[in-house]
């Protein structure tokens, strides 16, 4: 019987709850099979060893409803389970138009913050159709399936709520594209890695404080990036080329970076980096991490010394967005299916150009402008925004 055929026929909602054990689902439907009912809908949840199993079935064709009820209760009693059977008509009510996935990350996720998120969803006219947990560590991540409201106004409302209550919230439209092959492009300094590469070079040149001050002003958007880049690189003039290997060895990956990239690659995603830093480091990261794309500025080296200049195309704020588009074209991925991750003002154009822009432990101006923000210091938390569960990550690691 089709869904349309069950719209106005009698149905029974059979609910089973109690201590979970193997065989409950098979046992319930084996019991129901004796009455030749059709299955209209099923939902099962197991939480801390307790099962809630709901089966919506058609009414028995003959007058055996009373017998069905007695048999189900007897079966449930034999397993020390509870049963509830409710009569009604038809299937679940149709879901409203406009469907989205709302991912909430908390460290921890409190009851108060969950209540406020749920209230904001309701206030936009949305209905929560389903909730399930994506991860319990290193953060708690849950996903709400929401219908009845469009994605953009829902995203705007929840972004405001997230900032007020201290959780991270991502809202993406539902659809097959969420599981389609994607391209993920991320910034390097203070995103993929914990360091600012130019400051690592500056430490060897004895000008770390001067460079750090200029870097911070550029990241806040107070200075033109290209001008600040040239000013900082000039301070490195005369450094021996051997410092490149030293800096590479000093680079520290952000916690979760390897897990993020490894999982994405196993799922068929392509992954790239764009950096206002230097190819002398990003090329090494590309090789070590198996990245598909990498682009950055290049330090000029003459006679074994850094000249204090950069050569080639400058990778600045506009350049990062341009490279995202180039990588997407080369990967054969529509721009709408790209994900960009960054932390600074020079990442804003890239974040806005991507299908999903993620501000990672970012400056306030970036958090406000991005589609979503991740404020916990674990880069693999981005996986949950894509609907990938911690169990899937761990299963991939064991494969």
GROMACS .gro file of C-alpha atoms in nm:
model
  399
    1UNK     CA    1   0.000   0.000   0.000
    2UNK     CA    2   0.146   0.339  -0.100
    3UNK     CA    3   0.176   0.641   0.127
    4UNK     CA    4  -0.108   0.816  -0.058
    5UNK     CA    5  -0.330   0.512  -0.008
    6UNK     CA    6  -0.281   0.529   0.371
    7UNK     CA    7  -0.385   0.893   0.401
    8UNK     CA    8  -0.737   0.821   0.524
    9UNK     CA    9  -0.734   0.458   0.634
   10UNK     CA   10  -0.723   0.332   0.992
   11UNK     CA   11  -0.372   0.276   1.128
   12UNK     CA   12  -0.217   0.164   1.455
   13UNK     CA   13   0.086   0.321   1.621
   14UNK     CA   14   0.270   0.048   1.813
   15UNK     CA   15   0.526   0.182   2.066
   16UNK     CA   16   0.772  -0.045   2.247
   17UNK     CA   17   1.010   0.080   2.514
   18UNK     CA   18   1.240  -0.073   2.772
   19UNK     CA   19   1.586  -0.225   2.809
   20UNK     CA   20   1.747  -0.286   2.472
   21UNK     CA   21   1.866  -0.629   2.364
   22UNK     CA   22   1.922  -0.807   2.031
   23UNK     CA   23   1.611  -0.932   1.854
   24UNK     CA   24   1.348  -0.681   1.972
   25UNK     CA   25   1.279  -0.531   1.630
   26UNK     CA   26   1.263  -0.872   1.461
   27UNK     CA   27   1.040  -1.003   1.740
   28UNK     CA   28   0.789  -0.719   1.714
   29UNK     CA   29   0.747  -0.747   1.340
   30UNK     CA   30   0.731  -1.126   1.358
   31UNK     CA   31   0.443  -1.081   1.604
   32UNK     CA   32   0.269  -0.828   1.378
   33UNK     CA   33   0.318  -1.045   1.069
   34UNK     CA   34   0.052  -1.290   1.195
   35UNK     CA   35  -0.210  -1.018   1.133
   36UNK     CA   36  -0.107  -0.933   0.774
   37UNK     CA   37  -0.054  -0.563   0.841
   38UNK     CA   38   0.152  -0.332   0.619
   39UNK     CA   39   0.432  -0.116   0.758
   40UNK     CA   40   0.374   0.256   0.699
   41UNK     CA   41   0.658   0.400   0.909
   42UNK     CA   42   0.927   0.289   1.157
   43UNK     CA   43   1.140   0.484   1.401
   44UNK     CA   44   1.383   0.338   1.653
   45UNK     CA   45   1.611   0.512   1.904
   46UNK     CA   46   1.846   0.359   2.161
   47UNK     CA   47   1.971   0.587   2.439
   48UNK     CA   48   2.189   0.461   2.724
   49UNK     CA   49   2.072   0.105   2.667
   50UNK     CA   50   1.700   0.193   2.652
   51UNK     CA   51   1.505   0.136   2.331
   52UNK     CA   52   1.206   0.325   2.195
   53UNK     CA   53   1.067   0.147   1.888
   54UNK     CA   54   0.767   0.291   1.704
   55UNK     CA   55   0.589   0.111   1.420
   56UNK     CA   56   0.300   0.267   1.229
   57UNK     CA   57   0.104  -0.014   1.061
   58UNK     CA   58  -0.224  -0.053   0.879
   59UNK     CA   59  -0.525  -0.175   1.069
   60UNK     CA   60  -0.583  -0.554   1.049
   61UNK     CA   61  -0.813  -0.633   0.758
   62UNK     CA   62  -1.048  -0.839   0.972
   63UNK     CA   63  -1.180  -0.769   1.322
   64UNK     CA   64  -0.867  -0.895   1.497
   65UNK     CA   65  -0.744  -0.563   1.640
   66UNK     CA   66  -0.821  -0.676   1.995
   67UNK     CA   67  -0.629  -0.998   1.942
   68UNK     CA   68  -0.334  -0.805   1.791
   69UNK     CA   69  -0.324  -0.576   2.092
   70UNK     CA   70  -0.331  -0.867   2.337
   71UNK     CA   71  -0.062  -1.056   2.148
   72UNK     CA   72   0.174  -0.755   2.129
   73UNK     CA   73   0.130  -0.682   2.501
   74UNK     CA   74   0.193  -1.048   2.586
   75UNK     CA   75   0.507  -1.055   2.373
   76UNK     CA   76   0.633  -0.732   2.531
   77UNK     CA   77   0.563  -0.860   2.883
   78UNK     CA   78   0.764  -1.175   2.809
   79UNK     CA   79   1.069  -0.955   2.741
   80UNK     CA   80   0.996  -0.717   3.031
   81UNK     CA   81   0.918  -0.439   2.786
   82UNK     CA   82   0.631  -0.192   2.785
   83UNK     CA   83   0.390  -0.157   2.493
   84UNK     CA   84   0.145   0.113   2.393
   85UNK     CA   85  -0.088   0.088   2.093
   86UNK     CA   86  -0.277   0.392   1.966
   87UNK     CA   87  -0.551   0.389   1.702
   88UNK     CA   88  -0.565   0.662   1.442
   89UNK     CA   89  -0.604   0.746   1.077
   90UNK     CA   90  -0.347   0.770   0.803
   91UNK     CA   91   0.026   0.842   0.803
   92UNK     CA   92   0.227   1.117   0.973
   93UNK     CA   93   0.123   1.466   0.866
   94UNK     CA   94   0.323   1.594   0.568
   95UNK     CA   95   0.639   1.784   0.656
   96UNK     CA   96   0.636   2.154   0.584
   97UNK     CA   97   0.817   2.300   0.287
   98UNK     CA   98   1.169   2.419   0.344
   99UNK     CA   99   1.395   2.158   0.499
  100UNK     CA  100   1.725   2.209   0.672
  101UNK     CA  101   1.984   2.033   0.885
  102UNK     CA  102   2.079   2.225   1.198
  103UNK     CA  103   2.402   2.106   1.362
  104UNK     CA  104   2.474   2.225   1.716
  105UNK     CA  105   2.817   2.187   1.878
  106UNK     CA  106   2.860   2.234   2.251
  107UNK     CA  107   3.155   2.193   2.484
  108UNK     CA  108   2.951   2.102   2.685
  109UNK     CA  109   2.601   2.116   2.534
  110UNK     CA  110   2.372   2.231   2.814
  111UNK     CA  111   1.999   2.183   2.854
  112UNK     CA  112   1.955   2.562   2.861
  113UNK     CA  113   2.132   2.616   2.529
  114UNK     CA  114   1.942   2.328   2.368
  115UNK     CA  115   1.613   2.479   2.487
  116UNK     CA  116   1.703   2.817   2.339
  117UNK     CA  117   1.800   2.670   2.003
  118UNK     CA  118   1.475   2.470   1.990
  119UNK     CA  119   1.275   2.782   2.080
  120UNK     CA  120   1.441   2.985   1.804
  121UNK     CA  121   1.359   2.712   1.551
  122UNK     CA  122   0.995   2.723   1.659
  123UNK     CA  123   0.990   3.104   1.647
  124UNK     CA  124   1.090   3.097   1.277
  125UNK     CA  125   0.794   2.870   1.201
  126UNK     CA  126   1.008   2.557   1.184
  127UNK     CA  127   0.921   2.213   1.316
  128UNK     CA  128   1.181   1.975   1.457
  129UNK     CA  129   1.119   1.642   1.286
  130UNK     CA  130   1.411   1.447   1.424
  131UNK     CA  131   1.712   1.489   1.652
  132UNK     CA  132   2.013   1.260   1.678
  133UNK     CA  133   2.364   1.275   1.815
  134UNK     CA  134   2.659   1.298   1.579
  135UNK     CA  135   2.937   1.293   1.838
  136UNK     CA  136   2.999   1.287   2.210
  137UNK     CA  137   3.368   1.387   2.201
  138UNK     CA  138   3.577   1.594   2.171
  139UNK     CA  139   3.257   1.799   2.157
  140UNK     CA  140   2.890   1.707   2.184
  141UNK     CA  141   2.732   1.743   1.840
  142UNK     CA  142   2.363   1.694   1.767
  143UNK     CA  143   2.167   1.742   1.447
  144UNK     CA  144   1.810   1.868   1.414
  145UNK     CA  145   1.612   1.786   1.099
  146UNK     CA  146   1.387   2.090   1.055
  147UNK     CA  147   1.099   2.156   0.817
  148UNK     CA  148   0.850   2.435   0.765
  149UNK     CA  149   1.091   2.727   0.728
  150UNK     CA  150   1.346   2.830   0.468
  151UNK     CA  151   1.716   2.780   0.531
  152UNK     CA  152   1.837   3.141   0.509
  153UNK     CA  153   1.604   3.300   0.769
  154UNK     CA  154   1.660   2.999   0.994
  155UNK     CA  155   2.037   3.042   0.962
  156UNK     CA  156   2.013   3.412   1.045
  157UNK     CA  157   1.798   3.351   1.352
  158UNK     CA  158   2.017   3.073   1.486
  159UNK     CA  159   2.342   3.258   1.421
  160UNK     CA  160   2.222   3.532   1.652
  161UNK     CA  161   2.115   3.278   1.914
  162UNK     CA  162   2.446   3.090   1.892
  163UNK     CA  163   2.648   3.403   1.961
  164UNK     CA  164   2.432   3.485   2.263
  165UNK     CA  165   2.436   3.142   2.428
  166UNK     CA  166   2.787   3.024   2.343
  167UNK     CA  167   2.732   2.728   2.113
  168UNK     CA  168   2.828   2.669   1.750
  169UNK     CA  169   2.540   2.626   1.505
  170UNK     CA  170   2.547   2.541   1.134
  171UNK     CA  171   2.239   2.544   0.912
  172UNK     CA  172   2.246   2.383   0.566
  173UNK     CA  173   1.962   2.299   0.331
  174UNK     CA  174   1.859   1.935   0.312
  175UNK     CA  175   1.905   1.737  -0.007
  176UNK     CA  176   2.120   1.486  -0.189
  177UNK     CA  177   2.394   1.746  -0.242
  178UNK     CA  178   2.491   1.715   0.124
  179UNK     CA  179   2.636   1.371   0.058
  180UNK     CA  180   2.769   1.458  -0.286
  181UNK     CA  181   3.138   1.481  -0.355
  182UNK     CA  182   3.273   1.810  -0.230
  183UNK     CA  183   3.582   2.024  -0.220
  184UNK     CA  184   3.708   2.153   0.115
  185UNK     CA  185   3.958   2.440   0.108
  186UNK     CA  186   4.113   2.582   0.421
  187UNK     CA  187   4.345   2.854   0.533
  188UNK     CA  188   4.676   2.739   0.680
  189UNK     CA  189   4.804   2.975   0.950
  190UNK     CA  190   4.596   2.947   1.270
  191UNK     CA  191   4.356   2.711   1.093
  192UNK     CA  192   4.525   2.398   0.956
  193UNK     CA  193   4.823   2.473   1.179
  194UNK     CA  194   4.849   2.645   1.515
  195UNK     CA  195   5.123   2.883   1.404
  196UNK     CA  196   5.173   3.192   1.189
  197UNK     CA  197   5.447   3.077   0.953
  198UNK     CA  198   5.597   3.420   0.899
  199UNK     CA  199   5.639   3.453   1.275
  200UNK     CA  200   5.831   3.124   1.279
  201UNK     CA  201   6.067   3.268   1.017
  202UNK     CA  202   6.085   3.597   1.209
  203UNK     CA  203   6.193   3.417   1.526
  204UNK     CA  204   6.504   3.298   1.341
  205UNK     CA  205   6.566   3.653   1.213
  206UNK     CA  206   6.529   3.810   1.557
  207UNK     CA  207   6.236   4.029   1.453
  208UNK     CA  208   5.944   3.826   1.588
  209UNK     CA  209   5.780   4.110   1.782
  210UNK     CA  210   5.778   4.350   1.486
  211UNK     CA  211   5.633   4.089   1.251
  212UNK     CA  212   5.370   3.972   1.501
  213UNK     CA  213   5.241   4.327   1.544
  214UNK     CA  214   5.199   4.377   1.169
  215UNK     CA  215   5.038   4.033   1.130
  216UNK     CA  216   4.780   4.103   1.397
  217UNK     CA  217   4.684   4.435   1.241
  218UNK     CA  218   4.648   4.272   0.900
  219UNK     CA  219   4.431   3.990   1.039
  220UNK     CA  220   4.201   4.248   1.199
  221UNK     CA  221   4.160   4.413   0.862
  222UNK     CA  222   4.341   4.731   0.965
  223UNK     CA  223   4.616   4.701   0.702
  224UNK     CA  224   4.621   4.610   0.334
  225UNK     CA  225   4.743   4.250   0.322
  226UNK     CA  226   4.982   4.288   0.029
  227UNK     CA  227   5.154   4.590   0.181
  228UNK     CA  228   5.185   4.418   0.518
  229UNK     CA  229   5.319   4.105   0.350
  230UNK     CA  230   5.599   4.293   0.177
  231UNK     CA  231   5.681   4.485   0.496
  232UNK     CA  232   5.713   4.166   0.699
  233UNK     CA  233   5.906   3.969   0.439
  234UNK     CA  234   6.162   4.250   0.407
  235UNK     CA  235   6.256   4.183   0.769
  236UNK     CA  236   6.366   3.830   0.669
  237UNK     CA  237   6.630   3.943   0.421
  238UNK     CA  238   6.958   3.762   0.464
  239UNK     CA  239   6.828   3.449   0.638
  240UNK     CA  240   7.003   3.132   0.526
  241UNK     CA  241   6.788   2.890   0.324
  242UNK     CA  242   6.851   2.623   0.588
  243UNK     CA  243   6.591   2.801   0.801
  244UNK     CA  244   6.318   2.660   0.576
  245UNK     CA  245   6.372   2.306   0.705
  246UNK     CA  246   6.382   2.436   1.061
  247UNK     CA  247   6.049   2.615   1.019
  248UNK     CA  248   5.889   2.307   0.862
  249UNK     CA  249   5.991   2.104   1.166
  250UNK     CA  250   5.844   2.367   1.400
  251UNK     CA  251   5.499   2.373   1.238
  252UNK     CA  252   5.229   2.230   1.468
  253UNK     CA  253   4.911   2.090   1.317
  254UNK     CA  254   4.587   2.198   1.479
  255UNK     CA  255   4.427   1.920   1.689
  256UNK     CA  256   4.198   1.717   1.465
  257UNK     CA  257   4.364   1.832   1.140
  258UNK     CA  258   4.489   1.488   1.039
  259UNK     CA  259   4.155   1.329   1.129
  260UNK     CA  260   3.964   1.588   0.925
  261UNK     CA  261   4.175   1.542   0.614
  262UNK     CA  262   4.203   1.164   0.641
  263UNK     CA  263   3.827   1.123   0.684
  264UNK     CA  264   3.740   1.360   0.400
  265UNK     CA  265   3.978   1.183   0.164
  266UNK     CA  266   3.836   0.841   0.252
  267UNK     CA  267   3.488   0.973   0.176
  268UNK     CA  268   3.598   1.088  -0.168
  269UNK     CA  269   3.627   1.459  -0.094
  270UNK     CA  270   3.905   1.668  -0.243
  271UNK     CA  271   4.097   1.889  -0.001
  272UNK     CA  272   4.313   2.194  -0.058
  273UNK     CA  273   4.482   2.481   0.122
  274UNK     CA  274   4.531   2.847   0.033
  275UNK     CA  275   4.766   3.057   0.239
  276UNK     CA  276   4.899   3.406   0.274
  277UNK     CA  277   5.208   3.224   0.398
  278UNK     CA  278   5.467   3.053   0.183
  279UNK     CA  279   5.495   2.764  -0.060
  280UNK     CA  280   5.814   2.660   0.118
  281UNK     CA  281   5.580   2.532   0.394
  282UNK     CA  282   5.252   2.458   0.213
  283UNK     CA  283   5.422   2.231  -0.043
  284UNK     CA  284   5.559   2.027   0.245
  285UNK     CA  285   5.213   2.010   0.407
  286UNK     CA  286   5.059   1.903   0.077
  287UNK     CA  287   5.299   1.611   0.053
  288UNK     CA  288   5.271   1.508   0.420
  289UNK     CA  289   4.892   1.524   0.437
  290UNK     CA  290   4.804   1.407   0.087
  291UNK     CA  291   4.631   1.731  -0.012
  292UNK     CA  292   4.491   1.771  -0.362
  293UNK     CA  293   4.558   2.144  -0.395
  294UNK     CA  294   4.789   2.399  -0.236
  295UNK     CA  295   4.869   2.760  -0.313
  296UNK     CA  296   5.062   3.029  -0.125
  297UNK     CA  297   5.315   3.306  -0.173
  298UNK     CA  298   5.674   3.216  -0.256
  299UNK     CA  299   5.979   3.355  -0.079
  300UNK     CA  300   6.255   3.452  -0.318
  301UNK     CA  301   6.584   3.273  -0.251
  302UNK     CA  302   6.907   3.377  -0.422
  303UNK     CA  303   7.248   3.223  -0.354
  304UNK     CA  304   7.116   3.031  -0.057
  305UNK     CA  305   6.970   3.340   0.115
  306UNK     CA  306   6.622   3.486   0.154
  307UNK     CA  307   6.616   3.816  -0.035
  308UNK     CA  308   6.329   3.972   0.163
  309UNK     CA  309   6.099   3.957  -0.141
  310UNK     CA  310   5.815   3.737  -0.264
  311UNK     CA  311   5.781   3.629  -0.625
  312UNK     CA  312   5.486   3.530  -0.839
  313UNK     CA  313   5.115   3.584  -0.785
  314UNK     CA  314   5.027   3.729  -0.443
  315UNK     CA  315   4.779   3.524  -0.244
  316UNK     CA  316   4.578   3.786  -0.059
  317UNK     CA  317   4.211   3.815   0.039
  318UNK     CA  318   4.083   3.833  -0.319
  319UNK     CA  319   4.340   3.576  -0.429
  320UNK     CA  320   4.208   3.316  -0.185
  321UNK     CA  321   3.858   3.344  -0.330
  322UNK     CA  322   4.000   3.328  -0.681
  323UNK     CA  323   4.195   3.013  -0.594
  324UNK     CA  324   3.886   2.851  -0.440
  325UNK     CA  325   3.706   2.899  -0.770
  326UNK     CA  326   4.006   2.766  -0.963
  327UNK     CA  327   4.035   2.457  -0.744
  328UNK     CA  328   3.661   2.392  -0.776
  329UNK     CA  329   3.682   2.412  -1.156
  330UNK     CA  330   3.981   2.175  -1.163
  331UNK     CA  331   3.807   1.935  -0.923
  332UNK     CA  332   3.484   1.942  -1.124
  333UNK     CA  333   3.287   2.047  -0.815
  334UNK     CA  334   3.018   2.318  -0.832
  335UNK     CA  335   3.102   2.618  -0.616
  336UNK     CA  336   2.780   2.554  -0.419
  337UNK     CA  337   2.933   2.225  -0.301
  338UNK     CA  338   3.254   2.376  -0.171
  339UNK     CA  339   3.343   2.431   0.194
  340UNK     CA  340   3.591   2.701   0.299
  341UNK     CA  341   3.749   2.724   0.645
  342UNK     CA  342   3.942   3.020   0.778
  343UNK     CA  343   4.005   3.247   1.073
  344UNK     CA  344   4.116   3.591   0.953
  345UNK     CA  345   3.986   3.893   0.765
  346UNK     CA  346   4.182   3.789   0.456
  347UNK     CA  347   3.969   3.470   0.444
  348UNK     CA  348   3.637   3.655   0.418
  349UNK     CA  349   3.607   3.661   0.039
  350UNK     CA  350   3.681   3.289   0.025
  351UNK     CA  351   3.429   3.210   0.300
  352UNK     CA  352   3.161   3.415   0.124
  353UNK     CA  353   3.230   3.256  -0.214
  354UNK     CA  354   3.203   2.897  -0.086
  355UNK     CA  355   2.880   2.702  -0.053
  356UNK     CA  356   2.952   2.680   0.320
  357UNK     CA  357   3.191   2.920   0.491
  358UNK     CA  358   3.321   2.810   0.831
  359UNK     CA  359   3.493   3.055   1.066
  360UNK     CA  360   3.732   2.845   1.276
  361UNK     CA  361   3.836   2.994   1.612
  362UNK     CA  362   3.813   3.320   1.424
  363UNK     CA  363   3.829   3.692   1.480
  364UNK     CA  364   3.490   3.852   1.566
  365UNK     CA  365   3.453   4.019   1.225
  366UNK     CA  366   3.497   3.680   1.058
  367UNK     CA  367   3.254   3.498   1.288
  368UNK     CA  368   2.988   3.757   1.212
  369UNK     CA  369   3.029   3.731   0.835
  370UNK     CA  370   3.065   3.352   0.792
  371UNK     CA  371   2.779   3.103   0.744
  372UNK     CA  372   2.878   2.931   1.065
  373UNK     CA  373   3.149   2.939   1.329
  374UNK     CA  374   3.337   2.664   1.511
  375UNK     CA  375   3.487   2.798   1.832
  376UNK     CA  376   3.612   2.473   1.984
  377UNK     CA  377   3.983   2.414   1.906
  378UNK     CA  378   3.933   2.084   1.722
  379UNK     CA  379   3.945   2.106   1.343
  380UNK     CA  380   3.772   1.771   1.293
  381UNK     CA  381   3.456   1.924   1.446
  382UNK     CA  382   3.395   2.055   1.092
  383UNK     CA  383   3.307   1.697   0.995
  384UNK     CA  384   2.991   1.716   1.204
  385UNK     CA  385   2.874   2.021   1.008
  386UNK     CA  386   2.880   1.793   0.702
  387UNK     CA  387   2.662   1.533   0.876
  388UNK     CA  388   2.949   1.291   0.936
  389UNK     CA  389   2.921   1.112   1.271
  390UNK     CA  390   3.202   1.029   1.513
  391UNK     CA  391   3.118   0.660   1.466
  392UNK     CA  392   3.175   0.695   1.090
  393UNK     CA  393   3.510   0.862   1.155
  394UNK     CA  394   3.620   0.582   1.387
  395UNK     CA  395   3.495   0.314   1.148
  396UNK     CA  396   3.698   0.472   0.866
  397UNK     CA  397   4.006   0.468   1.085
  398UNK     CA  398   3.966   0.093   1.141
  399UNK     CA  399   3.914   0.014   0.773
   0.00000   0.00000   0.00000
